[in-house]
Coordinates of C-alpha atoms in Angstrom, one line a residue:
X1 CA -0.4 -20.3 -34.0
X2 CA 1.1 -17.6 -31.8
X3 CA 4.6 -16.8 -30.6
X4 CA 3.8 -17.2 -26.9
X5 CA 0.7 -18.7 -25.3
X6 CA 0.2 -17.6 -21.7
X7 CA -1.9 -20.0 -19.7
X8 CA -3.6 -18.0 -16.9
X9 CA -5.0 -14.5 -17.0
X10 CA -4.2 -13.2 -13.5
X11 CA -1.8 -10.4 -12.8
X12 CA 1.2 -12.5 -13.6
X13 CA -0.2 -13.7 -16.9
X14 CA -1.5 -10.3 -18.0
X15 CA 1.7 -8.5 -16.9
X16 CA 3.9 -11.0 -18.7
X17 CA 1.8 -11.0 -21.9
X18 CA 2.1 -7.2 -22.0
X19 CA 5.8 -7.2 -21.5
X20 CA 6.2 -9.8 -24.2
X21 CA 4.0 -7.9 -26.6
X22 CA 6.0 -4.7 -26.0
X23 CA 9.1 -6.7 -27.0
X24 CA 7.5 -7.6 -30.3
X25 CA 6.0 -11.0 -29.5
X26 CA 2.6 -12.2 -30.8
X27 CA 0.8 -13.2 -27.6
X28 CA -2.4 -15.1 -26.7
X29 CA -3.8 -15.5 -23.2
X30 CA -6.0 -18.4 -22.3
X31 CA -8.0 -18.0 -19.0
X32 CA -10.5 -20.5 -17.5
X33 CA -12.7 -17.7 -16.0
X34 CA -12.5 -14.0 -16.4
X35 CA -9.0 -12.5 -16.5
X36 CA -7.9 -11.1 -13.2
X37 CA -10.8 -12.5 -11.2
X38 CA -9.0 -15.2 -9.1
X39 CA -6.3 -14.2 -6.6
X40 CA -5.7 -10.9 -8.3
X41 CA -9.3 -9.7 -7.7
X42 CA -9.4 -11.0 -4.2
X43 CA -6.1 -9.3 -3.0
X44 CA -5.6 -6.2 -1.0
X45 CA -2.9 -4.8 -3.4
X46 CA -0.2 -4.2 -0.8
X47 CA 3.3 -3.6 -1.9
X48 CA 5.0 -4.7 1.3
X49 CA 8.2 -6.6 1.0
X50 CA 9.4 -5.1 4.4
X51 CA 6.0 -5.4 6.2
X52 CA 5.7 -9.0 5.0
X53 CA 9.1 -9.6 6.7
X54 CA 10.5 -11.3 3.6
X55 CA 14.1 -12.2 4.0
X56 CA 17.3 -12.9 2.0
X57 CA 17.0 -13.1 -1.8
X58 CA 13.2 -13.0 -1.6
X59 CA 13.3 -9.6 0.2
X60 CA 15.8 -8.3 -2.4
X61 CA 13.5 -9.6 -5.1
X62 CA 10.5 -7.8 -3.6
X63 CA 12.3 -4.5 -3.1
X64 CA 13.5 -4.6 -6.7
X65 CA 10.0 -5.1 -7.9
X66 CA 8.6 -2.4 -5.6
X67 CA 11.2 0.0 -7.1
X68 CA 10.0 -0.9 -10.6
X69 CA 6.4 0.1 -9.7
X70 CA 6.4 3.8 -10.6
X71 CA 7.6 3.3 -14.1
X72 CA 5.6 0.1 -14.6
X73 CA 2.4 1.9 -13.5
X74 CA 3.2 4.8 -15.8
X75 CA 3.5 2.4 -18.8
X76 CA 0.1 0.8 -17.9
X77 CA -1.5 4.2 -17.6
X78 CA -0.1 5.3 -20.9
X79 CA -1.4 2.2 -22.6
X80 CA -4.8 2.1 -20.9
X81 CA -5.6 5.7 -20.1
X82 CA -6.8 4.4 -16.7
X83 CA -5.8 5.1 -13.1
X84 CA -4.5 2.1 -11.2
X85 CA -4.8 3.4 -7.6
X86 CA -1.1 3.4 -7.0
X87 CA -0.4 5.1 -3.7
X88 CA 2.9 5.3 -1.8
X89 CA 1.1 5.9 1.5
X90 CA 3.6 4.2 3.8
X91 CA 2.9 1.3 6.1
X92 CA 2.8 0.9 9.9
X93 CA 3.6 -2.6 11.2
X94 CA 2.4 -2.7 14.8
X95 CA 3.9 -4.9 17.5
X96 CA 1.3 -6.5 19.8
X97 CA 3.4 -8.7 22.1
X98 CA 6.2 -7.7 24.4
X99 CA 8.4 -10.6 23.3
X100 CA 8.1 -9.4 19.7
X101 CA 8.8 -5.8 20.7
X102 CA 12.0 -6.9 22.4
X103 CA 13.1 -8.7 19.2
X104 CA 12.5 -5.9 16.8
X105 CA 13.2 -2.9 19.0
X106 CA 16.7 -2.7 17.5
X107 CA 15.4 -2.5 14.0
X108 CA 16.4 0.7 12.3
X109 CA 12.8 1.5 11.4
X110 CA 11.4 0.7 14.8
X111 CA 9.4 3.5 16.5
X112 CA 8.1 3.5 20.1
X113 CA 4.5 3.2 21.2
X114 CA 4.3 7.0 21.7
X115 CA 5.8 7.6 18.2
X116 CA 3.4 5.0 16.7
X117 CA 0.3 6.8 18.1
X118 CA 1.7 10.2 17.0
X119 CA 2.4 8.8 13.5
X120 CA -1.1 7.4 13.2
X121 CA -3.9 8.6 15.5
X122 CA -6.7 6.3 16.5
X123 CA -4.6 3.2 17.1
X124 CA -5.7 0.7 19.7
X125 CA -4.1 0.5 23.1
X126 CA -2.7 -2.9 22.4
X127 CA 0.0 -1.5 20.1
X128 CA 3.4 -1.6 21.9
X129 CA 5.4 -0.1 19.1
X130 CA 5.8 -0.6 15.4
X131 CA 7.9 -0.5 12.3
X132 CA 7.4 2.6 10.2
X133 CA 7.9 1.6 6.5
X134 CA 7.6 4.7 4.3
X135 CA 8.5 3.0 1.1
X136 CA 5.9 0.2 1.3
X137 CA 2.6 1.1 -0.2
X138 CA -0.3 -0.2 -2.2
X139 CA -2.1 -0.4 -5.5
X140 CA -5.8 -0.8 -6.0
X141 CA -5.8 -4.4 -7.4
X142 CA -9.2 -4.1 -9.0
X143 CA -8.4 -0.9 -10.8
X144 CA -5.1 -2.4 -11.8
X145 CA -6.8 -5.5 -13.3
X146 CA -9.0 -3.3 -15.5
X147 CA -6.0 -1.3 -16.6
X148 CA -4.0 -4.4 -17.4
X149 CA -6.9 -5.8 -19.5
X150 CA -7.3 -2.5 -21.4
X151 CA -3.5 -2.3 -21.9
X152 CA -3.4 -5.8 -23.3
X153 CA -6.2 -5.2 -25.7
X154 CA -4.6 -2.0 -26.9
X155 CA -1.6 -4.1 -27.8
X156 CA -3.8 -6.5 -29.8
X157 CA -3.1 -9.4 -27.4
X158 CA -5.6 -12.1 -28.0
X159 CA -7.5 -13.0 -24.8
X160 CA -9.5 -16.2 -24.6
X161 CA -11.6 -15.9 -21.5
X162 CA -13.8 -18.7 -20.3
X163 CA -11.6 -21.2 -21.9
X164 CA -10.6 -24.3 -19.9
X165 CA -7.3 -26.0 -20.6
X166 CA -7.9 -29.7 -20.1
X167 CA -4.3 -30.9 -20.6
X168 CA -0.9 -29.9 -21.9
X169 CA 0.1 -32.0 -24.9
X170 CA 3.7 -33.1 -24.9
X171 CA 6.1 -34.9 -27.1
X172 CA 9.3 -35.9 -25.1
X173 CA 10.9 -32.6 -24.1
X174 CA 8.5 -30.2 -25.8
X175 CA 4.9 -29.0 -25.4
X176 CA 3.1 -29.6 -28.7
X177 CA -0.3 -28.1 -27.9
X178 CA -3.0 -27.4 -25.4
X179 CA -6.3 -29.3 -25.4
X180 CA -8.9 -26.8 -24.4
X181 CA -12.7 -26.2 -24.4
X182 CA -12.0 -24.0 -27.5
X183 CA -10.2 -26.8 -29.3
X184 CA -6.5 -27.4 -29.8
X185 CA -4.2 -24.4 -29.3
X186 CA -0.6 -24.3 -30.5
X187 CA 2.3 -21.9 -30.0
X188 CA 6.1 -21.7 -30.2
X189 CA 6.4 -21.0 -26.5
X190 CA 4.2 -21.4 -23.5
X191 CA 4.1 -19.6 -20.1
X192 CA 2.4 -21.4 -17.2
X193 CA 0.8 -18.7 -15.0
X194 CA -2.0 -20.7 -13.5
X195 CA -1.6 -19.7 -9.8
X196 CA -3.5 -21.9 -7.3
X197 CA -4.8 -24.1 -10.0
X198 CA -1.3 -25.1 -11.3
X199 CA -1.5 -28.8 -10.2
X200 CA -4.5 -29.4 -12.4
X201 CA -2.1 -29.2 -15.4
X202 CA 1.4 -29.9 -14.0
X203 CA 2.7 -32.0 -11.0
X204 CA 4.3 -29.0 -9.4
X205 CA 4.3 -28.2 -5.6
X206 CA 1.7 -25.5 -5.6
X207 CA -1.3 -25.6 -3.3
X208 CA -4.2 -23.2 -2.7
X209 CA -4.3 -21.3 0.6
X210 CA -7.7 -19.7 1.1
X211 CA -8.0 -16.1 2.4
X212 CA -11.3 -14.5 3.6
X213 CA -11.6 -10.7 3.4
X214 CA -14.0 -7.9 3.9
X215 CA -14.3 -4.1 3.4
X216 CA -15.8 -1.3 5.4
X217 CA -16.4 2.4 4.5
X218 CA -14.6 5.2 6.3
X219 CA -16.7 8.3 5.5
X220 CA -14.2 10.6 7.2
X221 CA -11.2 9.1 5.4
X222 CA -9.1 9.6 8.5
X223 CA -7.0 6.5 7.9
X224 CA -4.3 7.3 5.3
X225 CA -1.7 4.6 6.0
X226 CA -1.7 0.9 5.7
X227 CA -1.7 -1.0 9.0
X228 CA 0.0 -4.4 8.7
X229 CA -0.3 -6.2 12.1
X230 CA 0.7 -9.7 12.9
X231 CA -3.0 -10.8 13.0
X232 CA -4.5 -8.8 10.1
X233 CA -3.9 -6.0 7.7
X234 CA -6.0 -2.8 7.2
X235 CA -5.7 -1.1 3.8
X236 CA -7.4 2.3 3.2
X237 CA -8.3 3.2 -0.3
X238 CA -8.4 6.8 -1.4
X239 CA -12.2 6.6 -1.9
X240 CA -12.8 5.8 1.8
X241 CA -13.0 2.0 1.4
X242 CA -10.9 0.1 3.9
X243 CA -9.9 -3.5 3.0
X244 CA -9.4 -5.9 5.9
X245 CA -7.8 -9.3 5.5
X246 CA -7.0 -12.1 5.5
X247 CA -7.5 -15.5 7.0
X248 CA -4.9 -18.2 6.1
X249 CA -6.7 -21.5 5.5
X250 CA -5.1 -24.7 4.2
X251 CA -8.3 -26.6 3.2
X252 CA -8.1 -26.9 -0.5
X253 CA -10.7 -25.1 -2.7
X254 CA -13.4 -24.8 0.0
X255 CA -15.4 -21.8 -1.2
X256 CA -17.3 -19.1 0.7
X257 CA -17.0 -16.8 3.7
X258 CA -17.7 -18.2 7.1
X259 CA -19.0 -16.4 10.2
X260 CA -16.0 -17.4 12.2
X261 CA -13.6 -16.1 9.5
X262 CA -15.2 -12.7 9.2
X263 CA -15.7 -12.4 13.0
X264 CA -12.0 -13.2 13.5
X265 CA -11.0 -10.4 11.0
X266 CA -13.3 -7.8 12.5
X267 CA -12.3 -8.5 16.1
X268 CA -8.6 -8.2 15.2
X269 CA -9.1 -5.1 13.1
X270 CA -11.2 -3.4 15.7
X271 CA -8.6 -4.1 18.4
X272 CA -5.9 -2.5 16.2
X273 CA -8.0 0.4 14.9
X274 CA -11.1 0.8 17.0
X275 CA -12.9 3.3 14.7
X276 CA -13.7 0.3 12.4
X277 CA -16.3 -0.8 14.9
X278 CA -18.7 1.9 13.7
X279 CA -18.0 1.6 10.0
X280 CA -20.6 -0.1 7.7
X281 CA -19.5 -3.3 6.0
X282 CA -19.5 -3.0 2.2
X283 CA -18.5 -6.4 1.0
X284 CA -17.1 -9.8 1.9
X285 CA -15.1 -12.2 -0.3
X286 CA -12.5 -14.9 -0.5
X287 CA -9.7 -16.0 -2.8
X288 CA -7.0 -18.7 -3.2
X289 CA -3.3 -17.8 -2.9
X290 CA -0.9 -20.1 -4.8
X291 CA 1.6 -21.4 -2.2
X292 CA 5.0 -22.8 -3.2
X293 CA 7.6 -24.3 -0.9
X294 CA 9.3 -21.7 1.2
X295 CA 6.9 -19.1 -0.4
X296 CA 9.4 -18.8 -3.3
X297 CA 7.6 -18.7 -6.7
X298 CA 8.5 -21.1 -9.5
X299 CA 10.0 -19.0 -12.3
X300 CA 11.9 -19.9 -15.4
X301 CA 12.7 -23.1 -17.2
X302 CA 10.6 -26.3 -16.8
X303 CA 11.2 -29.9 -17.8
X304 CA 9.9 -28.9 -21.2
X305 CA 12.2 -26.7 -23.3
X306 CA 9.4 -24.5 -24.6
X307 CA 7.4 -24.2 -21.4
X308 CA 8.3 -21.4 -18.9
X309 CA 7.0 -21.3 -15.3
X310 CA 5.6 -18.2 -13.7
X311 CA 3.5 -19.4 -10.8
X312 CA 3.5 -19.9 -7.0
X313 CA 3.6 -16.2 -6.0
X314 CA 1.6 -16.8 -2.8
X315 CA 0.8 -13.5 -1.0
X316 CA 3.0 -11.4 -3.2
X317 CA 1.7 -11.8 -6.8
X318 CA 0.8 -8.1 -7.1
X319 CA 4.2 -7.0 -5.6
X320 CA 6.2 -9.4 -7.8
X321 CA 4.3 -8.7 -11.1
X322 CA 6.7 -6.1 -12.6
X323 CA 9.9 -8.0 -12.0
X324 CA 8.4 -11.3 -13.0
X325 CA 7.1 -9.9 -16.3
X326 CA 10.4 -8.4 -17.1
X327 CA 12.6 -11.4 -16.3
X328 CA 10.3 -13.9 -17.9
X329 CA 10.2 -11.7 -21.0
X330 CA 14.0 -11.3 -21.0
X331 CA 14.3 -15.1 -20.8
X332 CA 12.0 -15.8 -23.7
X333 CA 12.9 -13.0 -26.0
X334 CA 16.5 -12.3 -25.3
X335 CA 17.6 -15.6 -23.8
X336 CA 18.8 -13.9 -20.6
X337 CA 19.3 -16.6 -18.0
X338 CA 16.9 -16.7 -15.0
X339 CA 18.8 -17.4 -11.7
X340 CA 16.3 -17.7 -8.9
X341 CA 16.9 -17.0 -6.1
X342 CA 20.7 -17.1 -5.7
X343 CA 21.5 -14.3 -8.1
X344 CA 18.5 -12.1 -8.7

C-alpha cells in the first residue's frame, strides 16, 4: 500500500510524484518502460506558449506554468544537484507567407524582416518578418529527465520501472488495485499519467501523434535563440547541439524514422537557417505525443472517486509540468478544486 500510486513515469508523472512527496505523501510510480523515455525523452524542451500560438485559457495556463519554471527548476536542482539545461534564450517565430505576415503585422511583438535579420544573423531569405518572444525559452529535456529521477529517488519515491499495468481493477465508483507484471498493486489514490498510451487502460479520447526529429552539431555555436517557424522548429543547446523537429503524423504507434520525414525536416530547417546544411547529423529519433480534443489536457477528477487524470498534454507536456504537478497535488492533498479550463 502507498498513499498515491502514479501510473506513468514521464515528466507529468515524475513531476506530480515529486510535488506529492514534498507535501508529505508516500508515493509510488509504476512505468512500463524506463521513466522519462517516451514523449519526454523525444521532446525538444521548448517553453513556448506564445510561439505555439496557444489561445484563451490554454495560453494563460501555459504562461502561468512558464512563470513557475525558475522556482521549479531551482527546487529540482536543490534536490538532485544536477543541471537541467534551463535557458531563457528567447524565441524568434518567423513568418514565411505574405498572407500570414499581413495577419500578424499588428501584433505587439511583431518585428520586420530587417529587424528579424538584425536580431538573428544567418536567417534564410524566405523570412518576411517574425514575432520576437523574449520570455519563451527552453529546457534540456534529457537533462531534466535525469534530474527528475534523481530528485524522486532523493525523496524515497518508489519507482517500478519495466512494470506493465495490464488493467485497472474497479469496484463501482472506486479503483481497487492495479493488475501489473509485478503483481497486484494497491493505493489510496491513483494518478493516471500514461500519455499517448492512455487508451490501453481507460476509454479516454487520447491518441498518439508521432513526431520525427533529428539533431545536428553547430561547432561555432552561433545560433543562440530558438527559431519556431510554421514548418519546423530549430532549438540550439548550449553545448552546440541543435535539435530540429518535428513531423506531425496521425498513424498510430508506427515506429521508426523515415527518409521522407527526415528529408522534410532538413529541407525546411535549411531554408530557414541555411548554415544547418553544413552541420553534421548527430542523431535521429521519434516519439508519440498524447493528443486530446482541442489540445486541452485531461486533468482532475475522473469517473472513479480515487483516480485523478493527468494526461493528454500533447505538444506541451514539458511546458505544463510545473503547473500540472502543483494543481494535481493541491487537489489530492488539500482538496482544492480543479477548474479546467474556465477558471485556471
